[in-house]
mmCIF file of C-alpha atoms and ligand atoms in Angstrom:
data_model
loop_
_atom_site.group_PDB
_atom_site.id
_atom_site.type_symbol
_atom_site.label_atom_id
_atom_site.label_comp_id
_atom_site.label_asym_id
_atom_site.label_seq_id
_atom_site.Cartn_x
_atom_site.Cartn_y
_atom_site.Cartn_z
ATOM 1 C CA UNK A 227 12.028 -19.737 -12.784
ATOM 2 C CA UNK A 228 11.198 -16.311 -13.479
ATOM 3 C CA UNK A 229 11.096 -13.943 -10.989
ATOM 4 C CA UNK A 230 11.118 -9.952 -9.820
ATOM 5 C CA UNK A 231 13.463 -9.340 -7.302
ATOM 6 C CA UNK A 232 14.925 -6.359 -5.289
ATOM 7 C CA UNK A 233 17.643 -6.147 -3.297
ATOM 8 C CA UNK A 234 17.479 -2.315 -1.967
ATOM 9 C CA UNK A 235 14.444 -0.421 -0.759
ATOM 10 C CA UNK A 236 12.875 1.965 -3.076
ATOM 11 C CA UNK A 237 10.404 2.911 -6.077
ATOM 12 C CA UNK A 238 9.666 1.464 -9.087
ATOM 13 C CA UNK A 239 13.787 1.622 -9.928
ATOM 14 C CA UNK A 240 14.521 -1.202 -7.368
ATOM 15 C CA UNK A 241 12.790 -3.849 -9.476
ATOM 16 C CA UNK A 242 14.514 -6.460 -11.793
ATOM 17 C CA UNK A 243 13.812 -9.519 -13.626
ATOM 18 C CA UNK A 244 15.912 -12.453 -12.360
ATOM 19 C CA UNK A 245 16.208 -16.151 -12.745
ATOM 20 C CA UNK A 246 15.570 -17.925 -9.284
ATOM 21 C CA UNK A 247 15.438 -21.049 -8.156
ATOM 22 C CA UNK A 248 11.513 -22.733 -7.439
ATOM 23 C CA UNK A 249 10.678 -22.429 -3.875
ATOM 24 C CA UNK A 250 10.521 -26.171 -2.190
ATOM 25 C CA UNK A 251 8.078 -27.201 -0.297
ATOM 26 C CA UNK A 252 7.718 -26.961 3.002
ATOM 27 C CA UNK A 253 4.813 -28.641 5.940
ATOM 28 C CA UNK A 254 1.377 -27.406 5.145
ATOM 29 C CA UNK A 255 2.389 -25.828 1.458
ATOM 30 C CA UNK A 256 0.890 -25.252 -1.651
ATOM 31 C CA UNK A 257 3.051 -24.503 -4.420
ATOM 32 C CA UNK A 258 1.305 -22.398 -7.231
ATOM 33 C CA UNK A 259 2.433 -21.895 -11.016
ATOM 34 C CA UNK A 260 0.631 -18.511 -11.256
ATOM 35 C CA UNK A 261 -1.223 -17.692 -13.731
ATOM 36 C CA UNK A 262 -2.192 -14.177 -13.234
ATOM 37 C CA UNK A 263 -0.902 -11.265 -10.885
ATOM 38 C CA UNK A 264 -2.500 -8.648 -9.356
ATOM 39 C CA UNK A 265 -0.909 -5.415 -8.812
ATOM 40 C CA UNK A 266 -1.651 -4.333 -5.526
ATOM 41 C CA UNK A 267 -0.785 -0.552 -4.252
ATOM 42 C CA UNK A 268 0.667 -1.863 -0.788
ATOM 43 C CA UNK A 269 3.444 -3.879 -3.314
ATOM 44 C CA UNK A 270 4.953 0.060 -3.799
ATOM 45 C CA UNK A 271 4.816 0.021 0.197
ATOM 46 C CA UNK A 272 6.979 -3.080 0.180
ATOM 47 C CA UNK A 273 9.487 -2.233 -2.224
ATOM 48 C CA UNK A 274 9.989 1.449 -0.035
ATOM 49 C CA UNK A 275 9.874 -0.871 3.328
ATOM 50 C CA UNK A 276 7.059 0.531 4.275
ATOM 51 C CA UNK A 277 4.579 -2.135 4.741
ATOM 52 C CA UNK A 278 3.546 -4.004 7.971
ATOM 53 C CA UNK A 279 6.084 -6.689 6.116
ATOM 54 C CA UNK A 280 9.465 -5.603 5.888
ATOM 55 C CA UNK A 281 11.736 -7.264 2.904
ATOM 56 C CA UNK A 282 14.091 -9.710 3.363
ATOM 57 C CA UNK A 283 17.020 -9.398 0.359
ATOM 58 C CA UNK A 284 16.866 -10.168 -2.691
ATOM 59 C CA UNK A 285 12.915 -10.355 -2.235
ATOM 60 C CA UNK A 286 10.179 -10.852 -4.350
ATOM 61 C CA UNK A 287 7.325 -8.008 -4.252
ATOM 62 C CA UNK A 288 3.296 -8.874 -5.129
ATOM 63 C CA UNK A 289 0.677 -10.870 -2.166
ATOM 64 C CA UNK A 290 -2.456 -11.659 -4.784
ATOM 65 C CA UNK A 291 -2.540 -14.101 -7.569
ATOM 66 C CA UNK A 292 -4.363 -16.952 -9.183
ATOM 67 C CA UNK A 293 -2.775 -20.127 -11.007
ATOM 68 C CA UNK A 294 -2.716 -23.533 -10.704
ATOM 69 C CA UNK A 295 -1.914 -25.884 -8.312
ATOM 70 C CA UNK A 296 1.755 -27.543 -9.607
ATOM 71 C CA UNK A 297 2.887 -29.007 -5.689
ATOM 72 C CA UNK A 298 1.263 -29.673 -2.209
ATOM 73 C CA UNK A 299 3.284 -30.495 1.177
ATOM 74 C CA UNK A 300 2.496 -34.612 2.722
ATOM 75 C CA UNK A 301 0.417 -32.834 4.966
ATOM 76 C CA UNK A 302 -1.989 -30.790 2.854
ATOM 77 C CA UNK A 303 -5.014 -32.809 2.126
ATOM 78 C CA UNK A 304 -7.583 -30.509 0.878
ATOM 79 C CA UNK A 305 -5.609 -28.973 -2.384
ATOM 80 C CA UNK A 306 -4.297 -31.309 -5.579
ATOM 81 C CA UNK A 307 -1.698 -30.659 -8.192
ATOM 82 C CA UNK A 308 -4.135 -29.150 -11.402
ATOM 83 C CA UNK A 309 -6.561 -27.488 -8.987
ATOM 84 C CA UNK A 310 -7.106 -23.729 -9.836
ATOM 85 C CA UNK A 311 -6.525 -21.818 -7.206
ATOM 86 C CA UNK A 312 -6.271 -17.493 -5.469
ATOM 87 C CA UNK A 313 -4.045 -17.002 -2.797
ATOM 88 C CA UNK A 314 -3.121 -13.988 -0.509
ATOM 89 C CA UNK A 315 0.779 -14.770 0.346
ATOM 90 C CA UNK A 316 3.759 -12.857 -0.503
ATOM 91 C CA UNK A 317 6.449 -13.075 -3.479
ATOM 92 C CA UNK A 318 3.709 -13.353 -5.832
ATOM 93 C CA UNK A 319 5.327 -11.665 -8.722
ATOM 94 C CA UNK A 320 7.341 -15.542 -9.577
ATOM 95 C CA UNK A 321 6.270 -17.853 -12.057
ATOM 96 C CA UNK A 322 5.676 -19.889 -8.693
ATOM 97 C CA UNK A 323 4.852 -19.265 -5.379
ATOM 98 C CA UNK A 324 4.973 -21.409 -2.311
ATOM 99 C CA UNK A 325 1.930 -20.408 0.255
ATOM 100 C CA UNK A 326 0.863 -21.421 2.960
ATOM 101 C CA UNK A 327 -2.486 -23.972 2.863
ATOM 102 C CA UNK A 328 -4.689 -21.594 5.098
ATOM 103 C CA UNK A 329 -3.637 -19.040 2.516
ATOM 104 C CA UNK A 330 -4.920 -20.759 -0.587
ATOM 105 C CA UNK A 331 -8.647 -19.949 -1.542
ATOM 106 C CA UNK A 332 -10.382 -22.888 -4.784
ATOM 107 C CA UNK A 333 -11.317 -20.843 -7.705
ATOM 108 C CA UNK A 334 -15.236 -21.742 -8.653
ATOM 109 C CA UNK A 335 -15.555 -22.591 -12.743
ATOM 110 C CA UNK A 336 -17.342 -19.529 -13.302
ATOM 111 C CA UNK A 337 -14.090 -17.364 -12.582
ATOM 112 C CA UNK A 338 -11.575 -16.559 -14.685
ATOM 113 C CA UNK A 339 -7.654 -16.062 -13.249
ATOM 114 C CA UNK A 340 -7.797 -12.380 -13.660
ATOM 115 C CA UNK A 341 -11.424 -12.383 -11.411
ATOM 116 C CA UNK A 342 -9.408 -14.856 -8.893
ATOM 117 C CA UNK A 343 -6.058 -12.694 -8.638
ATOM 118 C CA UNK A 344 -8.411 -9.768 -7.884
ATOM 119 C CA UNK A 345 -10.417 -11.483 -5.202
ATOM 120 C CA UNK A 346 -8.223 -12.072 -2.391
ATOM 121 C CA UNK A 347 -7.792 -8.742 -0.938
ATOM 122 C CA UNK A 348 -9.146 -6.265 -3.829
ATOM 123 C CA UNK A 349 -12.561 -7.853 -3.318
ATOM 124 C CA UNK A 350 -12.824 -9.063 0.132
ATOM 125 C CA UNK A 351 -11.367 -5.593 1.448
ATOM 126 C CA UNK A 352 -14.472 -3.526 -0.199
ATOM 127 C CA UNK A 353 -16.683 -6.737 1.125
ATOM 128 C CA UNK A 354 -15.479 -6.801 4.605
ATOM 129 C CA UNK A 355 -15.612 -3.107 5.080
ATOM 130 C CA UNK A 356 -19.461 -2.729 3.562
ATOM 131 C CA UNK A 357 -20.644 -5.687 5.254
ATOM 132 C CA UNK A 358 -18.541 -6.787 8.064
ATOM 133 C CA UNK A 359 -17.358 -3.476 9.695
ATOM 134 C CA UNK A 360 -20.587 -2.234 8.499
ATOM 135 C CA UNK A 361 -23.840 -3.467 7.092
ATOM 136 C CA UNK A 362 -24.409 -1.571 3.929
ATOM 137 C CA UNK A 363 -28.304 -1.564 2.799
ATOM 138 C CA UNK A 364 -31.212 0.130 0.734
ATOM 139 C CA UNK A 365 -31.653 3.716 1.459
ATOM 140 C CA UNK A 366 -27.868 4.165 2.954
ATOM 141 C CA UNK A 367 -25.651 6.768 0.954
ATOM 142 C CA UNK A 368 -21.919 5.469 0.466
ATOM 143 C CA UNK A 369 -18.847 7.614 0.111
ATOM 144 C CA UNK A 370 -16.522 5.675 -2.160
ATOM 145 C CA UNK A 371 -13.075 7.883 -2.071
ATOM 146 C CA UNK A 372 -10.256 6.639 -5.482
ATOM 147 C CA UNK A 373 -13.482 4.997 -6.854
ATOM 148 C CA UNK A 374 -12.074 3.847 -10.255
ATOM 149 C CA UNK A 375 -9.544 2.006 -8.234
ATOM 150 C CA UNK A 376 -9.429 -1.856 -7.946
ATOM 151 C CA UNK A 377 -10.883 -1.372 -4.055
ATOM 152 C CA UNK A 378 -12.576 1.266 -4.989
ATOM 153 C CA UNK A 379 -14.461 -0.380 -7.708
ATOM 154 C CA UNK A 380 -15.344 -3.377 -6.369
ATOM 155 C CA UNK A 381 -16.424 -1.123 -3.216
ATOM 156 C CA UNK A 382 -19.285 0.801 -6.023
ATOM 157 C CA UNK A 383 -20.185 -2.763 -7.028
ATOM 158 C CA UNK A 384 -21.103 -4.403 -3.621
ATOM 159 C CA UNK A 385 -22.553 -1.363 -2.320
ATOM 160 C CA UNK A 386 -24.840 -0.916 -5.344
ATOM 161 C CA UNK A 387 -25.842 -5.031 -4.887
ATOM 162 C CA UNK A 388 -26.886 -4.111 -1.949
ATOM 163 C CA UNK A 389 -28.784 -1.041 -2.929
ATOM 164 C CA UNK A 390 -26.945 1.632 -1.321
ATOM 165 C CA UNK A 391 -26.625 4.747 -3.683
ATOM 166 C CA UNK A 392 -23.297 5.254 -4.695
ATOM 167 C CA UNK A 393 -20.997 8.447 -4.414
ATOM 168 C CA UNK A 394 -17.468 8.020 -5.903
ATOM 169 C CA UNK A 395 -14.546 9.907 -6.122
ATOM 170 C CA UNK A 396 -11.905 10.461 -8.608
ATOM 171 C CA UNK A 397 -9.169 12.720 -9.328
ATOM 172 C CA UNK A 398 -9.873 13.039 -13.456
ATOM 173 C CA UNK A 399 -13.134 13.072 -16.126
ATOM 174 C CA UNK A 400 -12.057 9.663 -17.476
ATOM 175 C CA UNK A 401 -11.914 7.840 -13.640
ATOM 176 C CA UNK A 402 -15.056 9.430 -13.535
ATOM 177 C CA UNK A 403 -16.529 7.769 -16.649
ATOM 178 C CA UNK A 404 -15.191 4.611 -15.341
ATOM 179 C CA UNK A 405 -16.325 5.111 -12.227
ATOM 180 C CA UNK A 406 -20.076 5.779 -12.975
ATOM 181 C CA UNK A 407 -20.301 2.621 -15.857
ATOM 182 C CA UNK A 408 -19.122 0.624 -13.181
ATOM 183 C CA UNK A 409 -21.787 1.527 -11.012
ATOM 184 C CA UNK A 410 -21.356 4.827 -9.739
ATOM 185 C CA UNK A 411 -24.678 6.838 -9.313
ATOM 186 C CA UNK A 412 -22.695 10.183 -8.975
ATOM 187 C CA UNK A 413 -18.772 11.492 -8.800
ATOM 188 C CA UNK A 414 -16.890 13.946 -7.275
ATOM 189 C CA UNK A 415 -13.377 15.037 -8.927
ATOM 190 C CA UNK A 416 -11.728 15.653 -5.893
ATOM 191 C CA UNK A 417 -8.314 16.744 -7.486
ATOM 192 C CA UNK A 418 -10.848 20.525 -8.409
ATOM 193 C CA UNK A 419 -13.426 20.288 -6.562
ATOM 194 C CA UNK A 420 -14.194 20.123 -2.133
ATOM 195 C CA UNK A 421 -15.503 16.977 -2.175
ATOM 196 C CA UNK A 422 -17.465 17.447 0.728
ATOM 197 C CA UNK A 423 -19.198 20.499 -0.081
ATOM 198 C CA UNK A 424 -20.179 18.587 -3.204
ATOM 199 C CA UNK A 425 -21.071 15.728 -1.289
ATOM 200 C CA UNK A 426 -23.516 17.947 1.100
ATOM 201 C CA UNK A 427 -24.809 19.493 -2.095
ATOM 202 C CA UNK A 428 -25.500 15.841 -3.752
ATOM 203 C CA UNK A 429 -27.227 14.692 -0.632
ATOM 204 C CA UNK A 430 -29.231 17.939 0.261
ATOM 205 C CA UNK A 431 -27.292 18.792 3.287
ATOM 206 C CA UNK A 432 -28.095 15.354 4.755
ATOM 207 C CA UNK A 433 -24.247 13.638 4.285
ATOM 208 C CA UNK A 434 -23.700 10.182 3.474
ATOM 209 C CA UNK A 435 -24.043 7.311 6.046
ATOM 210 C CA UNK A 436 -20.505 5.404 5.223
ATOM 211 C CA UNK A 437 -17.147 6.786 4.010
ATOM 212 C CA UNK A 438 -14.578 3.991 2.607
ATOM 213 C CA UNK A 439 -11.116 6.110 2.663
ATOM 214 C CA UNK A 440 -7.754 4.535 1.516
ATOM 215 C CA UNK A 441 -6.140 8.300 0.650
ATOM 216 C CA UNK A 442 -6.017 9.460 3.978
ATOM 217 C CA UNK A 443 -4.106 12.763 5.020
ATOM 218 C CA UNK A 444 -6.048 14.751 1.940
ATOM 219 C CA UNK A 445 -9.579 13.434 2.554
ATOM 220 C CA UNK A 446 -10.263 11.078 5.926
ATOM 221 C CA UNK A 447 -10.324 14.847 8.313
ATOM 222 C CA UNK A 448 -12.535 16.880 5.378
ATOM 223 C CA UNK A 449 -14.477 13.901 4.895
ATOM 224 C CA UNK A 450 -16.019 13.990 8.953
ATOM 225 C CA UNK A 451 -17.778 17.686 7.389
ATOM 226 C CA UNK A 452 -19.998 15.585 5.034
ATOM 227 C CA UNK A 453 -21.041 12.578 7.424
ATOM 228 C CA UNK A 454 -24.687 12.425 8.338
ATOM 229 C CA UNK A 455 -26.023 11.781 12.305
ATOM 230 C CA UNK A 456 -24.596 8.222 13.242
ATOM 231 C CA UNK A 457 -22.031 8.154 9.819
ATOM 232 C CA UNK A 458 -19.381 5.982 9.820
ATOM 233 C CA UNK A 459 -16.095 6.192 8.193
ATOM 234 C CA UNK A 460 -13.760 3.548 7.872
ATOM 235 C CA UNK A 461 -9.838 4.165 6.993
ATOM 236 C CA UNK A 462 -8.036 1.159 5.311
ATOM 237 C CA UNK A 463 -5.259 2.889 3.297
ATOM 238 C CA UNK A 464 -2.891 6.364 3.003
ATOM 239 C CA UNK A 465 -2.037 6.651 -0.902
ATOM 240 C CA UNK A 466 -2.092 10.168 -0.574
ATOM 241 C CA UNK A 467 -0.650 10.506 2.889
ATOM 242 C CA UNK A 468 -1.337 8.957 6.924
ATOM 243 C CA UNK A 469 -3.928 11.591 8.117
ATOM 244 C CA UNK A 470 -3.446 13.436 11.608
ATOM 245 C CA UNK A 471 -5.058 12.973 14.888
ATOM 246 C CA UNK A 472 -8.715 14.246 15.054
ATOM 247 C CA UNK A 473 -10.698 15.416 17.507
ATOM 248 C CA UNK A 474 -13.407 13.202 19.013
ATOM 249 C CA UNK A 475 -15.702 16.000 19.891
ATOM 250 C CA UNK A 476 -15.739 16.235 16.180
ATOM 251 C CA UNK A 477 -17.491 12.869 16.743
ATOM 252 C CA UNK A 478 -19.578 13.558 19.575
ATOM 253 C CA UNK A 479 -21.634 16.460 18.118
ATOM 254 C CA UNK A 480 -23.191 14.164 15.846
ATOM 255 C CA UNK A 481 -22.459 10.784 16.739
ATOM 256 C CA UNK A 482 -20.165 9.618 14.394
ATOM 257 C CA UNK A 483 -18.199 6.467 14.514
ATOM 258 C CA UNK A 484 -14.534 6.278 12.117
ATOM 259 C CA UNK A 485 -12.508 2.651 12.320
ATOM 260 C CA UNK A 486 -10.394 1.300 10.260
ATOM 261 C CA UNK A 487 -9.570 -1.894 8.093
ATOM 262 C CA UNK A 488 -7.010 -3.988 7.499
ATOM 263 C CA UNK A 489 -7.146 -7.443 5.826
ATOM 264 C CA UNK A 490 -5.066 -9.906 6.688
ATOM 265 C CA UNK A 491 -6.817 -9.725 10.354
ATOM 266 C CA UNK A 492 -9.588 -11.487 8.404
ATOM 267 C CA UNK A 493 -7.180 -14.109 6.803
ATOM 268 C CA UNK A 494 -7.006 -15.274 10.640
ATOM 269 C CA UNK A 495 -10.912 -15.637 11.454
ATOM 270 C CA UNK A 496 -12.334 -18.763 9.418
ATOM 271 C CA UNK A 497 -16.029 -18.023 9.780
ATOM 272 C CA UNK A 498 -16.146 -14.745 9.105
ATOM 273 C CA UNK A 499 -13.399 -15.261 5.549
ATOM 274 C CA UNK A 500 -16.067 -17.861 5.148
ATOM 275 C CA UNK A 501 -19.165 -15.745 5.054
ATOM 276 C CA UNK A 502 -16.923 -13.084 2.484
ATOM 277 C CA UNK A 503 -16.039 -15.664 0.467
ATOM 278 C CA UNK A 504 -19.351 -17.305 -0.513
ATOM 279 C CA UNK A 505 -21.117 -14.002 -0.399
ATOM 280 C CA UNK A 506 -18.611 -13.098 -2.963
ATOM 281 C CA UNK A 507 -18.713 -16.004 -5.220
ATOM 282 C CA UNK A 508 -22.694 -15.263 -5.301
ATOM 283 C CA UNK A 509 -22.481 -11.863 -6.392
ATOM 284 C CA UNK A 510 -19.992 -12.643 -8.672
ATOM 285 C CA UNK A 511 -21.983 -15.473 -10.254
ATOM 286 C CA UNK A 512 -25.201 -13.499 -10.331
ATOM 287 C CA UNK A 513 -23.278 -11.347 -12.528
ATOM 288 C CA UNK A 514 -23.190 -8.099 -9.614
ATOM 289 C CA UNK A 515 -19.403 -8.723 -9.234
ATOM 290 C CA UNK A 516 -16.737 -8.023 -10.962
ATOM 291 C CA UNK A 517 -13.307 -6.514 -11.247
ATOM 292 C CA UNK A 518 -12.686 -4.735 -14.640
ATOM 293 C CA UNK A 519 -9.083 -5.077 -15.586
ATOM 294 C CA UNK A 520 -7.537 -1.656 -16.111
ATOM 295 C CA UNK A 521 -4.291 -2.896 -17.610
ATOM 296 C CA UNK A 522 -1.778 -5.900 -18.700
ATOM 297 C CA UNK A 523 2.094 -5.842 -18.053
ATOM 298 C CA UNK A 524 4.368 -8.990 -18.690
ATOM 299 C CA UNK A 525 5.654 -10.063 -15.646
ATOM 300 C CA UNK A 526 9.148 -8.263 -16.242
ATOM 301 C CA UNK A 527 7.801 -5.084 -16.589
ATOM 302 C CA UNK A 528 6.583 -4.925 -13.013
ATOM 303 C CA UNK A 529 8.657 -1.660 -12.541
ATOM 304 C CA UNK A 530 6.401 0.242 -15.691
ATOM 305 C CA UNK A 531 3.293 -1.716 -14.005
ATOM 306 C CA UNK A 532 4.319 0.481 -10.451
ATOM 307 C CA UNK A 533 4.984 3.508 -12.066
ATOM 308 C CA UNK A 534 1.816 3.547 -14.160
ATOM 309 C CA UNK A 535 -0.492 3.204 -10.615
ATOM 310 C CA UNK A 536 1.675 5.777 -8.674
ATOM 311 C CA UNK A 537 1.223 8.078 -11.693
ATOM 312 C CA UNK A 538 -2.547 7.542 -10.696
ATOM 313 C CA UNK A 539 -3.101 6.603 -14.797
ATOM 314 C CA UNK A 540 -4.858 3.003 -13.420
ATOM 315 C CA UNK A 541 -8.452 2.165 -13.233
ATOM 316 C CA UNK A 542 -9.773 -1.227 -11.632
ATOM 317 C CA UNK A 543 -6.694 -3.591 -11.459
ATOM 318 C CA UNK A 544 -3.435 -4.111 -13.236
ATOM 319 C CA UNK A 545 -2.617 -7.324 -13.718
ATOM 320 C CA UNK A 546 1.247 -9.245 -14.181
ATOM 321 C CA UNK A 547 1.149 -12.198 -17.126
ATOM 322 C CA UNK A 548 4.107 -14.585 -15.998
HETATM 323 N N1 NAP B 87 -6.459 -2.111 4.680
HETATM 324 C C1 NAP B 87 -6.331 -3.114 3.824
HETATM 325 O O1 NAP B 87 -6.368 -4.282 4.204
HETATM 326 C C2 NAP B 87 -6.173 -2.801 2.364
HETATM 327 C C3 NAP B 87 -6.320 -3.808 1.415
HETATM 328 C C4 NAP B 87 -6.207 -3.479 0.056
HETATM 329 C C5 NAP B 87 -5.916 -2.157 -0.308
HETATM 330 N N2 NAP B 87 -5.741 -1.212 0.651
HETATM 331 C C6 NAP B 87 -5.470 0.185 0.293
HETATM 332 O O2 NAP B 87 -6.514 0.584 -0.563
HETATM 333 C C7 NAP B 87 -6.048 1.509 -1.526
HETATM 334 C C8 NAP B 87 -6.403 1.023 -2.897
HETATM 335 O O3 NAP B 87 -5.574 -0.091 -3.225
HETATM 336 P P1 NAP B 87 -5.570 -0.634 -4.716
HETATM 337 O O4 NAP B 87 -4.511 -1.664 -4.783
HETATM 338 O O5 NAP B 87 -6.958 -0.953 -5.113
HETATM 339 O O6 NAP B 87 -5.031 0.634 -5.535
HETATM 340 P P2 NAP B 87 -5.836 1.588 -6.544
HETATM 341 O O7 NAP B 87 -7.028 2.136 -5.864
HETATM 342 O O8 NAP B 87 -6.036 0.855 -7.816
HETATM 343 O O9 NAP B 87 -4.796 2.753 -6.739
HETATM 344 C C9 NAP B 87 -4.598 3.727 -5.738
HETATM 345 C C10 NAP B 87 -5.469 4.958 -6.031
HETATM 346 O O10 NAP B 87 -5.277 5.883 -4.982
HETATM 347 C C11 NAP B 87 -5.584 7.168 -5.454
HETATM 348 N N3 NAP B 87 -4.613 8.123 -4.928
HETATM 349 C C12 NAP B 87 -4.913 9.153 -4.124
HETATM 350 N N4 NAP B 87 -3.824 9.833 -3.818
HETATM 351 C C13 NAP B 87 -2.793 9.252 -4.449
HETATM 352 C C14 NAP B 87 -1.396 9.528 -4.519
HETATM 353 N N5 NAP B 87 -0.854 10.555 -3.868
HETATM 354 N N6 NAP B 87 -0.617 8.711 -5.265
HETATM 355 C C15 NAP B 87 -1.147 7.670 -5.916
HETATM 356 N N7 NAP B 87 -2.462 7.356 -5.874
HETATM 357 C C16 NAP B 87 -3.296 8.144 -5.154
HETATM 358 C C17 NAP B 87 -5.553 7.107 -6.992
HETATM 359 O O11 NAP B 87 -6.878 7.294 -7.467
HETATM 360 P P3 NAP B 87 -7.315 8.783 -7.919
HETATM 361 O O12 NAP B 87 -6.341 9.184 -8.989
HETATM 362 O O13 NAP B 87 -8.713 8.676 -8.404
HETATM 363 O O14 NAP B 87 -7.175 9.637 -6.690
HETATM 364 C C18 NAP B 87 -5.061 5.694 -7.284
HETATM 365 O O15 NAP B 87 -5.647 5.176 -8.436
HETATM 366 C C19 NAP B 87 -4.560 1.670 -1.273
HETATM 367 O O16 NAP B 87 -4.344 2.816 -0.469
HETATM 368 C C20 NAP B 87 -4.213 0.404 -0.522
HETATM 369 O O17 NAP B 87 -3.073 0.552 0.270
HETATM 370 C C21 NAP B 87 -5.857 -1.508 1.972
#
């Protein structure tokens, strides 16, 4: 089968197109011919060896995809060859991937495989952050930093279905377009402009009751100046940089609450995955969801696909066509 493989940590560089052999199955398995990848900006973490998984060489980068199932283990009851399925799992830039059954999420009729690749963990991250680390609502101000991203934009739709108004920012005009016909009531280019003075100005002094911050060093310690009383920020990523200690009497003065995200912890908690999921699947089928795709790359152009998101020239998600 196809394949991307590296065999040396690094950028976009390391990447090649080789032929490998189809992974076999193995107990409680679900082999899936994918049908569509999701570029994900933790796969440029892996390929540096940076992520919380480290590579194992010649690897296979990408951890979100949808396709159909082609093979299940004896013991996997629940999934049949010809089901469409998402997964979460990693070496998902293949023409298959083996994954594990607890891994493997049904795709509903009324989704298409780009919607499914981009549900796993570009969806469920904004979900679980607005409504399981928090509980966004009417009348609640949201701080949505890289807005036009595929987080980020799925982020401006959930919190908007719930009927929080909607802050985003961006770092050019055309993000910013994006970003407000996706949803966004107002945006901030944060590349020119202090984004929280702007956000104090768009709020009238008040601040905004939830942050969502995945660029870290430049924004997470600037962004506690534009929190109102009781504000919560949550960090879940570090594109632009891991931000520095702060100081909790920053938090005390006006009780303020940061935390932070990460997914997979989810993965591991069946009710709660539950409760995203089919919260997810209704918005999405009530039309309040959805994931616009930013950009196509075959399969063996994964390298351009990297270089085009760490250029910061995406919106919503790039997607891989095996
Ligand atoms: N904690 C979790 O479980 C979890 C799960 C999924 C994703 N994440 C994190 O969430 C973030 C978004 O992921 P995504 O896959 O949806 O990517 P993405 O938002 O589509 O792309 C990353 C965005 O980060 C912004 N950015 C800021 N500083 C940057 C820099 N120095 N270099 C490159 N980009 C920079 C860019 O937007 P602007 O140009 O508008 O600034 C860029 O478009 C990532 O940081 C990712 O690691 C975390």
């Amino acid at each position: 089968m196809k394949a991307i493989h590296f065999d040396r940590l690094g950028g976009p560089e390391v990447m090649y197109p080789a032929e490998a052999p189809r992974p076999e199955l193995k107990p409680s398995t679900v082999l899936v011919r994918n049908r569509a990848i999701a570029v994900n900006f933790a796969d440029t973490f892996f390929t540096r060896g940076e992520y919380i998984v480290r590579p194992v060489f010649p690897d296979t980068p990408g951890m979100e995809a949808a396709g159909v199932v082609e093979a299940v283990a004896p013991d996997v009851a629940d999934f049949k060859p010809g089901m469409r399925v998402a997964y979460i799992g990693m070496g998902a830039y293949a023409e298959f991937t083996l994954i594990r059954r607890s891994r493997v999420i049904p795709l509903p009729d009324f989704m298409d495989f780009e919607q499914g690749a981009a549900l796993p963990i570009a969806m469920l991250t904004a979900w679980h952050m607005l409504r399981t680390l928090h509980a966004v609502r009417a009348g609640e101000t949201v701080l949505v930093h890289s807005a036009a991203g595929a987080v980020g934009i799925a982020a401006v739709r959930i919190a908007k279905a719930y009927g929080a108004r909607v802050i985003g920012t961006v770092s050019s005009a055309d993000k910013a377009d994006f970003a407000r016909r996706h949803g966004a009531d107002e945006t901030i280019d944060y590349a020119t402009q202090d984004f929280a003075a702007e956000t104090m100005r768009l709020t009238d002094n008040r601040g905004v009751d939830l942050i969502l911050d995945a660029v870290g060093a430049p924004t997470f310690a600037a962004g506690l100046r534009c929190l109102a009383p009781f504000g919560h920020s949550i960090l879940y990523g570090r594109a632009g940089g891991a931000p520095g200690p702060i100081d909790p009497m920053r938090l005390f003065e006006r009780s303020l609450t940061v935390s932070g995200f990460v997914l997979p912890q989810i993965y591991n908690n069946r009710e709660v995955m539950r409760r995203g999921l089919d919260d997810c699947f209704r918005l999405i089928r009530e039309g309040k969801l959805t994931v616009p795709i930013g950009g196509r790359f075959p399969l063996a152009e994964a390298a351009a696909a990297h270089r085009y998101l760490l250029e910061r020239r995406s919106v919503g998600k790039l997607m891989l066509t095996p």
